[in-house]
XYZ file of C-alpha atoms in Angstrom:
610
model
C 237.723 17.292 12.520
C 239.512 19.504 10.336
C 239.444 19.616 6.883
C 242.196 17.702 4.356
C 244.928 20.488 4.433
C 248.172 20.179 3.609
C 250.969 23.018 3.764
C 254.097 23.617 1.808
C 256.948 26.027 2.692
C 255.682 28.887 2.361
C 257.047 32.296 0.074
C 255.928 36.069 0.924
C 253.740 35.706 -1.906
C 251.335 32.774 -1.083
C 250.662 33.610 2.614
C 247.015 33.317 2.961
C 244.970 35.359 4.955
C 242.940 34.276 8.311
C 239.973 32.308 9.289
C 237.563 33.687 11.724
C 238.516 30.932 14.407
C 241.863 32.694 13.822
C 241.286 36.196 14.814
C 238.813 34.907 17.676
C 241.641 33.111 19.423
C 244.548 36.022 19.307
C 241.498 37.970 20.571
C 241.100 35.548 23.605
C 245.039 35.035 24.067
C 245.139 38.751 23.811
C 242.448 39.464 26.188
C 243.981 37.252 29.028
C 247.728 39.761 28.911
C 248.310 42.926 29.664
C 250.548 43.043 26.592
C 247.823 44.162 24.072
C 250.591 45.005 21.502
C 249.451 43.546 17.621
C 252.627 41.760 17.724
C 251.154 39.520 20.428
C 247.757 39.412 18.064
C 250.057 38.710 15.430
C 251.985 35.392 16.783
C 248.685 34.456 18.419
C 246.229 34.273 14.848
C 249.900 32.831 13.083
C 250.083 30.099 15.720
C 246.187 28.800 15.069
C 246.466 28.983 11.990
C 249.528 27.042 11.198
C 247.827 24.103 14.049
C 244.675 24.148 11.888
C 246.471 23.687 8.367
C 248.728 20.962 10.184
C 251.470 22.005 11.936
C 252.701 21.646 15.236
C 253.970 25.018 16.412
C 254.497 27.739 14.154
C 258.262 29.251 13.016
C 258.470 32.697 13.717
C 261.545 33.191 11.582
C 259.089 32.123 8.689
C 257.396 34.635 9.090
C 259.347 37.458 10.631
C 259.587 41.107 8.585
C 256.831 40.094 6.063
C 253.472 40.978 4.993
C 250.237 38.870 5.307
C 248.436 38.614 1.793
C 244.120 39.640 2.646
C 241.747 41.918 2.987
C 243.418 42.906 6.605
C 246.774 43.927 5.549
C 249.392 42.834 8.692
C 253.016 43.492 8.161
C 255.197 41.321 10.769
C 257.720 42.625 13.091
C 261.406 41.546 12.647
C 262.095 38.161 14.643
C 264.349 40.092 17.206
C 261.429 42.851 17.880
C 258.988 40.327 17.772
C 260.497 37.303 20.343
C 261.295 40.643 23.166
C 257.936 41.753 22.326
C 255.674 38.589 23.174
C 257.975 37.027 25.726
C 257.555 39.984 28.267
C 253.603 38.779 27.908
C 252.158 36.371 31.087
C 250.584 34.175 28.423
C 253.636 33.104 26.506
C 256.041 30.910 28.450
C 259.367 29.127 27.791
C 259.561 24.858 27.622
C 258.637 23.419 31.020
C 255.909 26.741 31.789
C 252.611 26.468 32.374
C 251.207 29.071 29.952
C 248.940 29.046 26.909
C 251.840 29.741 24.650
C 255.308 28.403 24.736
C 258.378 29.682 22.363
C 261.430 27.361 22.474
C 264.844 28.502 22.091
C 264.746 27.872 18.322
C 261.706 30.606 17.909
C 259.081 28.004 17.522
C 255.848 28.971 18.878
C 253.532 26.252 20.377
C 249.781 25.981 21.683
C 250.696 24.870 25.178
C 248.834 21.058 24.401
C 250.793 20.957 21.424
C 254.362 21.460 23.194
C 253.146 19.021 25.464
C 251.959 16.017 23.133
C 255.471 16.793 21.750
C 257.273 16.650 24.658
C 255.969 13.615 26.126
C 256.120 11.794 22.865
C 260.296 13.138 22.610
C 260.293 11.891 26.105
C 258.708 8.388 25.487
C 260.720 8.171 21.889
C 264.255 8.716 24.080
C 263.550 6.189 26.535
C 263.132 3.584 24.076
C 265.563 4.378 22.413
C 267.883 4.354 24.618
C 266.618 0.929 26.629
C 268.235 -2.205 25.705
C 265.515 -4.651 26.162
C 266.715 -7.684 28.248
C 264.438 -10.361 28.198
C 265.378 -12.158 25.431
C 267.980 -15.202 25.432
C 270.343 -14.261 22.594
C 271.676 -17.362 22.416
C 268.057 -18.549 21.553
C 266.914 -15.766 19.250
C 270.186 -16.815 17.293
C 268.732 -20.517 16.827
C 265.754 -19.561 16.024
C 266.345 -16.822 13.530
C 268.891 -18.264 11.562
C 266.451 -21.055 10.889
C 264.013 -19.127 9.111
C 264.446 -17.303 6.023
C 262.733 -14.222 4.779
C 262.946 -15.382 1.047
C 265.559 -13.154 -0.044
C 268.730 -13.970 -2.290
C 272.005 -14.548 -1.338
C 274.109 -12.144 -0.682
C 271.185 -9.517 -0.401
C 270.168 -8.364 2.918
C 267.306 -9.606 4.679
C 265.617 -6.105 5.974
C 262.607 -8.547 7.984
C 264.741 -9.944 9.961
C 266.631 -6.948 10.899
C 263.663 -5.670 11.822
C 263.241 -8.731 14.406
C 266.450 -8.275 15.657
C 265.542 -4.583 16.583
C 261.987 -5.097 17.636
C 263.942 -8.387 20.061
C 266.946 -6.324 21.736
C 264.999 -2.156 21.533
C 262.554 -0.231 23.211
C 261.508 0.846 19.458
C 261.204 -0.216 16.611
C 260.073 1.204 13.211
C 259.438 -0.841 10.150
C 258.803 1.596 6.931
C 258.564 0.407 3.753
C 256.269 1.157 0.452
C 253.725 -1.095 -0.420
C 253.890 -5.009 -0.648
C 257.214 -4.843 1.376
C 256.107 -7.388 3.872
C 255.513 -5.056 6.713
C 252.566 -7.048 8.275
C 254.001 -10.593 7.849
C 257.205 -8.862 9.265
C 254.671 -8.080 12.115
C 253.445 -11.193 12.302
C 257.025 -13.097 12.319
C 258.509 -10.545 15.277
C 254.837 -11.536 17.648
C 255.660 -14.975 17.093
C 259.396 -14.738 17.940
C 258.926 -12.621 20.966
C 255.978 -14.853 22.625
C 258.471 -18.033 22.111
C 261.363 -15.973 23.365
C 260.511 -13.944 25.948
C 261.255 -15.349 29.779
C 257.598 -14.726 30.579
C 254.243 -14.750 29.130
C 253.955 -11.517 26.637
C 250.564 -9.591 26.011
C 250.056 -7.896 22.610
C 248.043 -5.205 21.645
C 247.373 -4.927 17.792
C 245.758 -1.204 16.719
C 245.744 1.095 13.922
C 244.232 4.566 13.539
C 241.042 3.573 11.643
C 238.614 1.274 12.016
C 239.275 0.158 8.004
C 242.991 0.098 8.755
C 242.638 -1.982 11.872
C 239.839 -4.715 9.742
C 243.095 -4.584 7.197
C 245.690 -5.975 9.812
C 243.745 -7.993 11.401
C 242.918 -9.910 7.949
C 246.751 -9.618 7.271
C 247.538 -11.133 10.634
C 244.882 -14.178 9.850
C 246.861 -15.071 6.256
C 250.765 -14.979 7.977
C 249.475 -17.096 10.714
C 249.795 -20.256 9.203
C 253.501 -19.715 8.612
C 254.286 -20.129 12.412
C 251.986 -23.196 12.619
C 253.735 -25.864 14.994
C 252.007 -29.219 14.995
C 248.936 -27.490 13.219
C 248.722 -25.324 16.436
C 249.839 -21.196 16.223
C 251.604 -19.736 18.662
C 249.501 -19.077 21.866
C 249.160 -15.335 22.487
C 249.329 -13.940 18.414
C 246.192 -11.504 18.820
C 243.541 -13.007 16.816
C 242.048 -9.612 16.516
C 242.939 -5.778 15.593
C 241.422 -2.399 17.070
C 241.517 1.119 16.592
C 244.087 3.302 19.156
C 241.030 4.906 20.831
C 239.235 1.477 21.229
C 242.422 0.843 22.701
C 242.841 3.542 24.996
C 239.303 3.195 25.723
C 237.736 6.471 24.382
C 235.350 8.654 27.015
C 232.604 9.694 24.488
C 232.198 13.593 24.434
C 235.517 13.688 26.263
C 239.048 14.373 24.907
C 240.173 12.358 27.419
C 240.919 8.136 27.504
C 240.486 5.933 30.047
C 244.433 4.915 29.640
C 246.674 7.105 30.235
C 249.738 7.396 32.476
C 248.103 7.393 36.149
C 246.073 3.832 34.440
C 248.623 2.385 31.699
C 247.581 -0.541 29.700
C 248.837 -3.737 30.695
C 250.237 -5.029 26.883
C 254.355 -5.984 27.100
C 253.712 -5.139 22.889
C 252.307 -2.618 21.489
C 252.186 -2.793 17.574
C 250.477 0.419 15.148
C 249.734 -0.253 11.897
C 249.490 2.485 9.519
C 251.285 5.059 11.676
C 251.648 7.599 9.172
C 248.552 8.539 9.613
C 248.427 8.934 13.337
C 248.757 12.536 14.433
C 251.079 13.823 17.061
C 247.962 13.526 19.819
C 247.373 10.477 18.886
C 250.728 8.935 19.502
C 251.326 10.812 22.705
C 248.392 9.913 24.528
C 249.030 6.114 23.150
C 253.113 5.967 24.849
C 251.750 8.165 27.807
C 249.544 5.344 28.584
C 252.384 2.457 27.781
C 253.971 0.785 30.589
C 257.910 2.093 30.554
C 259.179 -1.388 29.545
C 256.472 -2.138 26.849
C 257.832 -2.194 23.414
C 256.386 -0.061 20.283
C 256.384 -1.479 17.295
C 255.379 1.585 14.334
C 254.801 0.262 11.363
C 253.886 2.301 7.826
C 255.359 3.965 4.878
C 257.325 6.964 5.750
C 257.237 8.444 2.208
C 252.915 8.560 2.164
C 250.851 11.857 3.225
C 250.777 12.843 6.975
C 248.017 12.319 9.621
C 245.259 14.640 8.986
C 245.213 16.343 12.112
C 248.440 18.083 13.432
C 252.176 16.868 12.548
C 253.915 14.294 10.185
C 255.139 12.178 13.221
C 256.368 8.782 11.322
C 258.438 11.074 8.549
C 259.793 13.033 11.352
C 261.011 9.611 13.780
C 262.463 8.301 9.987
C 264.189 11.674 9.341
C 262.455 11.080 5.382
C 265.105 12.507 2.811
C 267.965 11.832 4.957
C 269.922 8.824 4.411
C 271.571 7.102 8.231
C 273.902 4.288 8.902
C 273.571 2.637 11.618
C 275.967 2.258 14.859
C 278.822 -0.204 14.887
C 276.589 -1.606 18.694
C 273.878 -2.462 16.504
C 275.402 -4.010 13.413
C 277.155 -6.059 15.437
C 274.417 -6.912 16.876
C 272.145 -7.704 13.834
C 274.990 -9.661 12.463
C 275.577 -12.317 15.427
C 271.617 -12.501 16.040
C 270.954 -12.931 12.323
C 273.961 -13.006 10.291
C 273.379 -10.174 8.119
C 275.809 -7.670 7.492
C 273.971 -4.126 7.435
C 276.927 -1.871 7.725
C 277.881 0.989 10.052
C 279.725 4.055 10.459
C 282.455 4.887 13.231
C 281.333 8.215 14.275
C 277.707 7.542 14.789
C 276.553 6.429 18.190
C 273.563 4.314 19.137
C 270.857 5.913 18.830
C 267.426 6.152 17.188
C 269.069 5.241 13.595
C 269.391 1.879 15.201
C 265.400 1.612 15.725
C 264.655 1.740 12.526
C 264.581 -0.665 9.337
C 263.293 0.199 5.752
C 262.017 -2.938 3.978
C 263.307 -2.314 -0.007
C 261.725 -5.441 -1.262
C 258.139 -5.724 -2.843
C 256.453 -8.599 -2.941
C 253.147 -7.001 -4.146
C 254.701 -5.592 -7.503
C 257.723 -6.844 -9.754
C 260.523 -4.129 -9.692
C 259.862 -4.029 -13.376
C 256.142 -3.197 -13.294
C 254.612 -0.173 -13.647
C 253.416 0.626 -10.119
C 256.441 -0.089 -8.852
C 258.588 2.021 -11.281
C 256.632 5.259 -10.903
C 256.362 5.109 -7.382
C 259.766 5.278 -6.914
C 260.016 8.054 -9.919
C 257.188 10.238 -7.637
C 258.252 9.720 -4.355
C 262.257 10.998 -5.622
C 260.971 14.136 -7.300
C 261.760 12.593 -10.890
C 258.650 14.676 -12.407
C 259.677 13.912 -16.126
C 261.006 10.101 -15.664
C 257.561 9.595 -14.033
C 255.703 11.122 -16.590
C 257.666 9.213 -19.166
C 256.715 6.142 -17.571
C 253.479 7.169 -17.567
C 252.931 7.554 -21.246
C 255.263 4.807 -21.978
C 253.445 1.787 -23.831
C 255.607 -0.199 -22.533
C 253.865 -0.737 -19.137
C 250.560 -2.424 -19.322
C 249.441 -1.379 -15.254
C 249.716 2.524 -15.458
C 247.961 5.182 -17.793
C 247.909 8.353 -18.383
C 245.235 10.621 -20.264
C 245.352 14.371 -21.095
C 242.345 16.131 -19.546
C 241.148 19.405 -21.273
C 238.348 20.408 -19.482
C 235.373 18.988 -17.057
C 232.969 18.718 -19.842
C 234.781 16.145 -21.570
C 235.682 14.580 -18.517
C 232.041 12.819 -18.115
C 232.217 11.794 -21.213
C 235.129 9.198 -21.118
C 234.808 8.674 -17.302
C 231.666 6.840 -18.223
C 232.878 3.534 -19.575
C 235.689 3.228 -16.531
C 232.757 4.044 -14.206
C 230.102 1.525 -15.395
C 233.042 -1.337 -15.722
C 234.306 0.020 -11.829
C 231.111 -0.231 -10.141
C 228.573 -2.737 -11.875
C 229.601 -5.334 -10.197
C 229.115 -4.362 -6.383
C 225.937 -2.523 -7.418
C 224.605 -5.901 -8.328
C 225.604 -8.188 -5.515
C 222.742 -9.693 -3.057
C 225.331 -10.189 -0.532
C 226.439 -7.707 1.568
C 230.234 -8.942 2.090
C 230.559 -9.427 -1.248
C 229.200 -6.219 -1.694
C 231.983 -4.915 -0.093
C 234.715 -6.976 -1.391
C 233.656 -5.864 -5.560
C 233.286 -2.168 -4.114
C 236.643 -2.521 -2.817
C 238.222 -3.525 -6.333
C 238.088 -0.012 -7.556
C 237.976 4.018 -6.470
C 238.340 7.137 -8.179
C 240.525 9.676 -6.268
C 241.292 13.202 -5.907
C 243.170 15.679 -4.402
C 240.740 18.077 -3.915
C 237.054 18.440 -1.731
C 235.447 21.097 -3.360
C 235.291 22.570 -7.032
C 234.933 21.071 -10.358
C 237.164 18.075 -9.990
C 236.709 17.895 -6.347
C 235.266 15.005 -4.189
C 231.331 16.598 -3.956
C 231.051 17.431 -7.835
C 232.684 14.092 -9.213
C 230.775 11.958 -6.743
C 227.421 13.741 -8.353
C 229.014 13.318 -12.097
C 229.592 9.599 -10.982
C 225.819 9.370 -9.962
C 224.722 10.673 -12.993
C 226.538 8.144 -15.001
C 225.527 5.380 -12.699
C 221.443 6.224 -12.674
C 221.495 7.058 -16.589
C 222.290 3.183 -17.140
C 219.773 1.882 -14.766
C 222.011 1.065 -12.233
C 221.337 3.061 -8.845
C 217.897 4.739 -8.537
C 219.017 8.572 -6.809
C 215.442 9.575 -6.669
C 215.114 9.516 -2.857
C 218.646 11.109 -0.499
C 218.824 7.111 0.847
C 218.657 4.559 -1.731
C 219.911 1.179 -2.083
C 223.730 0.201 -2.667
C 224.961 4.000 -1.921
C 228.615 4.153 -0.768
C 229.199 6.132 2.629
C 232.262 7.513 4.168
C 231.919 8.813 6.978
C 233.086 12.494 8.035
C 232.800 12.979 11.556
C 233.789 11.028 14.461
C 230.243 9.459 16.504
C 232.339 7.741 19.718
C 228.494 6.497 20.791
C 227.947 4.904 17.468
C 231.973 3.493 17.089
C 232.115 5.151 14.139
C 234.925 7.730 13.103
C 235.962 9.896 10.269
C 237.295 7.620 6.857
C 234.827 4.825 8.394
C 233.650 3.062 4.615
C 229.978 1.849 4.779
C 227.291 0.655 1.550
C 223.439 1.351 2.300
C 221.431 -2.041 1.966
C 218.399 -3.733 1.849
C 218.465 -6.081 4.821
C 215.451 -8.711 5.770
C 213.524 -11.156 3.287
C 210.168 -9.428 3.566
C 210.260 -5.564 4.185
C 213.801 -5.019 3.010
C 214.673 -2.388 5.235
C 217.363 0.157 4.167
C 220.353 -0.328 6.555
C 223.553 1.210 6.591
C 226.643 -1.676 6.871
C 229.911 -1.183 8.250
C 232.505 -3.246 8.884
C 233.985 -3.472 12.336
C 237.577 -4.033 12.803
C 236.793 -7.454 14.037
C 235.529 -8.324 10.481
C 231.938 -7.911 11.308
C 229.485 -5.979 9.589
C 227.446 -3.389 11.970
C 223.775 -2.385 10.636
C 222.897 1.460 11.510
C 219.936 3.021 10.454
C 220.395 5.741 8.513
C 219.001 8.195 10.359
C 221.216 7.800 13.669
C 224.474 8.381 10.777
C 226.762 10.992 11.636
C 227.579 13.612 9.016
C 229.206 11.514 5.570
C 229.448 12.204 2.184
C 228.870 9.780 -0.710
C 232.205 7.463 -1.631
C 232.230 6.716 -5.189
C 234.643 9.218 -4.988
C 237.254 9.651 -2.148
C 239.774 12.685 -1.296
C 243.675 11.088 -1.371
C 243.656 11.924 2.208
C 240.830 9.979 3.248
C 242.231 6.698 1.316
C 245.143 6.594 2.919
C 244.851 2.920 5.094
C 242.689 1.535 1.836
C 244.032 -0.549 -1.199
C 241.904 -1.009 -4.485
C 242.772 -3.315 -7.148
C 242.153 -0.542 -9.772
C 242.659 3.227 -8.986
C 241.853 6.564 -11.073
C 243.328 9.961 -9.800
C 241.964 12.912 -11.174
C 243.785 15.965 -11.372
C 242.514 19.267 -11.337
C 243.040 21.620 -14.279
C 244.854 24.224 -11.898
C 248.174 23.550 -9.266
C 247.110 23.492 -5.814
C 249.231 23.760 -2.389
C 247.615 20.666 -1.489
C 249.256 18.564 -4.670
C 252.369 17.437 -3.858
C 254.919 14.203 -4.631
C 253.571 12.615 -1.391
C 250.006 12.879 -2.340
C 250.937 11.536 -5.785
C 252.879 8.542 -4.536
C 249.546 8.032 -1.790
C 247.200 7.872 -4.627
C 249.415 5.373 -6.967
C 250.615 3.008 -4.079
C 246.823 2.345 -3.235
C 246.188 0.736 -6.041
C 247.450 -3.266 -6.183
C 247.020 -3.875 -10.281
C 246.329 -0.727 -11.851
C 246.976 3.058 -12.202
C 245.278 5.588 -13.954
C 245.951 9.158 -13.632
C 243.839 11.849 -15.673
C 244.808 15.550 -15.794
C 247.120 18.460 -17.263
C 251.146 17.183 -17.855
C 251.943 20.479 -16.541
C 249.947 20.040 -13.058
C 251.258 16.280 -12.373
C 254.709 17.741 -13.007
C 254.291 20.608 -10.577
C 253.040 18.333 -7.748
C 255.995 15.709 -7.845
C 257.831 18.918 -7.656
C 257.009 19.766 -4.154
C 257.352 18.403 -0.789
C 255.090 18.768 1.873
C 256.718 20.319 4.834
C 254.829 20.452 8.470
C 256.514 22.252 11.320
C 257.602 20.920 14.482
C 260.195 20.408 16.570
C 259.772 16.517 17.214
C 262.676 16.263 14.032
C 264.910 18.462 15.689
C 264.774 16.897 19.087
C 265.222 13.158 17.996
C 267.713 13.902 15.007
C 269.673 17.371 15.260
């Protein structure tokens, strides 16, 4: 699994050198060409290295007539030189070839598997698009969605059932929207509408990409139920349970490979993913390859958040984030004689895949006057100073800010936040409330190694922790220790941001066991010694929290910028917390980071939007 990396657009100046795996694999593509020019080398070590840090394919033109920073000086050909140069090779092919490399007419170099996950998914993405779903009775969805209301005022637009209309009458349909928008109970509302509208019986697949994220929906299903009670009975066919995409799929273990896939499609008419920002470009392609063509896909997550950890920012490239669309005069008219509400439109835009997506506005989680809510939107917009100001403002009782000076002092006041933060889950009996209190509050931060990084706050935390009494750290394995889990175990069904507490299990012997909970709600007992490689969780990397919510969160800052801080790690860290924000570090660093924007390259934007 690779490591949390994030990349920003990149100057001449802060081009970093290569990895080993780098130079190996331009050595392999290199040795299978008869072309053993450097420029080959060159777009070859470029092209891992942008898929490790994230990307899709890598932009030549990025990178075209400047010199690599290192040890190994390399100076890059002009783009011209460079595209005649590697093009006359065997191994690099154009769209549609069969070669390890492919280069597309806009000078975007791709890993073969990589064009292809983002070709299918384009593929898939289009079709939807494009299909006007007719099984529904409009006459009937009319009825029934004018009947129910989605609690907002008059003369305000009701984004939820917009989003019904679209997930009723399209192929796709994406509901973003921050936190406490009502994604889930929008969710909940559409697989109610579409099993009592649909002309035959309709099979729904609930998933997420984690394990945690998938437990999360499937408790968010349970509490909307009751609104769609009908003589105290729910709708027959609402999934009473959630399940991770490679559950799903049905994941070979030690193979890359599922047991769905387009030659053995899943038979679900609905397929709806929760949290789909953080589901990576393979991800998603291997999930629509193995749809049936006249399924639907429901995405459903906050466009504005960090991307997936592995390769690509798929949700923020379907949304086009930053870019503002209006929607076709076909599908406002349609939205306005299913549902009445008036959405606007614009004459010279067509149908097309602005009409498959709705943006919830409203929060019901946070007033638009609280804290939260107010620098959320003040990070996520680039505001650096209004959301600093907001910050320090006394006027706002559910965000904080303190000036950090240096990591000695940080122990120091970390230690009353810490013992108030933890005390309570370290001295529950019972496991599940064990869970719950450790669930009420997390310290964050951007970074995995260093002095303010995940490994050297976790062992600050510890300190803290066994100097009152409260944890005993004198063996590796000791009771109440928070696990998350860093490597996927397919044998073991547990994968990489997996949350689990070591306990004491059985009235006698009081075995050490570590607990998990399953994304059916269960929790799973594994001895420690069959764990796969984890790190302790008092502490957790912004990366790895993304699919969580805390009632209380702390981000540390480092003392130093970072490529990895940026506005959308900012606005991850603040919109996981449900009451309260706390954010420690240097003015000058917080600034910096809502400054920037994280940028990942593909060409899945370009296809759907340009």
């Amino acid at each position: 699994m690779r490591a949390d990396v994030t990349h920003v657009t990149m100057t001449g100046q802060d081009i970093a050198a290569f990895e080993a795996i780098d130079i190996q694999f331009a050595r392999f593509i290199q040795s299978l060409s008869s072309n053993k020019h450097s420029h080959l080398f060159l777009a070859a070590a470029l092209v891992s290295k942008a898929t490790r840090e994230g990307h899709v394919c890598l932009k030549l033109e990025e990178y075209a007539g400047k010199r690599l920073a290192g040890d190994n000086s390399f100076e890059c050909p002009g783009l011209r030189e460079w595209v005649e140069n590697i093009v006359s090779s065997s191994v690099v092919g154009r769209p549609g070839e069969f070669r390890p490399l492919i280069l597309d007419e806009s000078f975007r170099l791709y890993m073969w598997r990589y064009w292809d996950y983002e070709a299918r998914l384009i593929e898939s993405i289009r079709l939807r698009v494009s299909k006007n779903m007719d099984d529904i009775d409009p006459i009937l969805a009319k009825e029934m969605l004018r009947g129910s209301s989605g609690g907002e005022l008059a003369g305000q637009v009701d984004w939820q059932k917009v989003a019904i209309v679209c997930s009723m009458f399209k192929g796709l349909c994406v509901i973003s929207g921050g936190p406490g928008t009502g994604k889930t109970t929008t969710a909940a509302r559409i697989m109610a509408m579409l099993i009592g509208l649909r002309k035959k019986d309709t099979s729904i697949a609930l998933c997420a990409p984690t394990g945690k994220a998938a437990a999360r929906l499937k408790d968010a299903i349970d509490m909307v139920k009751a609104e769609f009670v009908e003589g105290n009975r729910v709708p027959p066919g609402i999934p009473d349970k959630a399940t991770t995409i490679h559950r799903l799929l049905g994941y070979i273990p030690g193979s890359p490979y599922f047991i769905h896939d387009q030659t053995n499609p899943l038979s679900h008419d609905v397929v709806v993913v929760d949290e789909s920002s953080m589901v990576d470009i393979a991800l998603l392609s291997k999930l629509v390859q193995a749809m049936k063509t006249d399924a639907r896909l429901i995405l459903i997550g906050d466009k504005d958040q960090l991307a997936s950890v592995e390769s690509g920012a798929v949700l923020g490239d379907i949304c086009d984030t930053g870019i503002s669309h209006p929607y076709s005069r076909a599908f406002s008219s349609l939205v306005s004689n299913i549902s009445g509400q008036n959405i606007g439109f614009d004459d010279n835009v067509k149908p097309g895949i602005q009409d498959s997506i709705v943006h919830l506005e409203k929060s019901y989680r946070f007033s638009s006057r609280s804290g939260i809510a107010a620098l959320s939107r003040a990070v996520i917009t680039g505001k650096s100073e209004d959301a600093l100001k907001i910050l320090l403002s006394e006027g706002f009782k559910d965000v904080e800010w303190k000036d950090i000076d240096d990591l000695r002092s940080l122990e120091n006041i970390l230690e009353p936040m810490v013992i108030a933060g933890y005390s309570l889950y370290l001295n529950s009996e019972n496991p599940y409330d064990a869970f719950n209190l450790f669930d009420t509050f997390r310290i964050l931060t951007p970074l995995r190694e260093g002095p303010f990084g995940v490994k050297m706050l976790n062992a600050m935390i510890e300190n803290i922790l066994s100097g009152h009494g409260l944890i005993e750290t004198s063996r590796a394995i000791y009771p109440y220790l928070p696990l998350l889990i860093t490597r996927n175990d397919y044998n073991l069904h547990l994968f990489n941001g997996d949350v689990g507490i070591i306990m004491p299990i059985g009235d006698k012997d009081k075995r050490l066991m570590a607990l998990f909970r399953s994304d059916r709600g269960e929790l799973r007992h594994v001895p420690p010694a069959r764990l796969p490689e984890y790190e302790h969780g008092y502490v957790m990397s912004v990366h790895k929290s993304q699919g969580s919510e805390f009632d209380s969160v702390l981000l540390v800052l480092p003392l130093k910028d970072a490529p990895v801080l940026t506005r959308e790690l900012i606005y991850t860290a603040i919109t996981r917390a449900k009451k309260r924000v706390a954010i420690w570090g240097t003015r000058d660093v917080f600034k910096a980071a809502v400054g920037k924007r994280i940028e990942r390259n593909s060409g899945l934007r370009d296809a759907l939007w340009r």
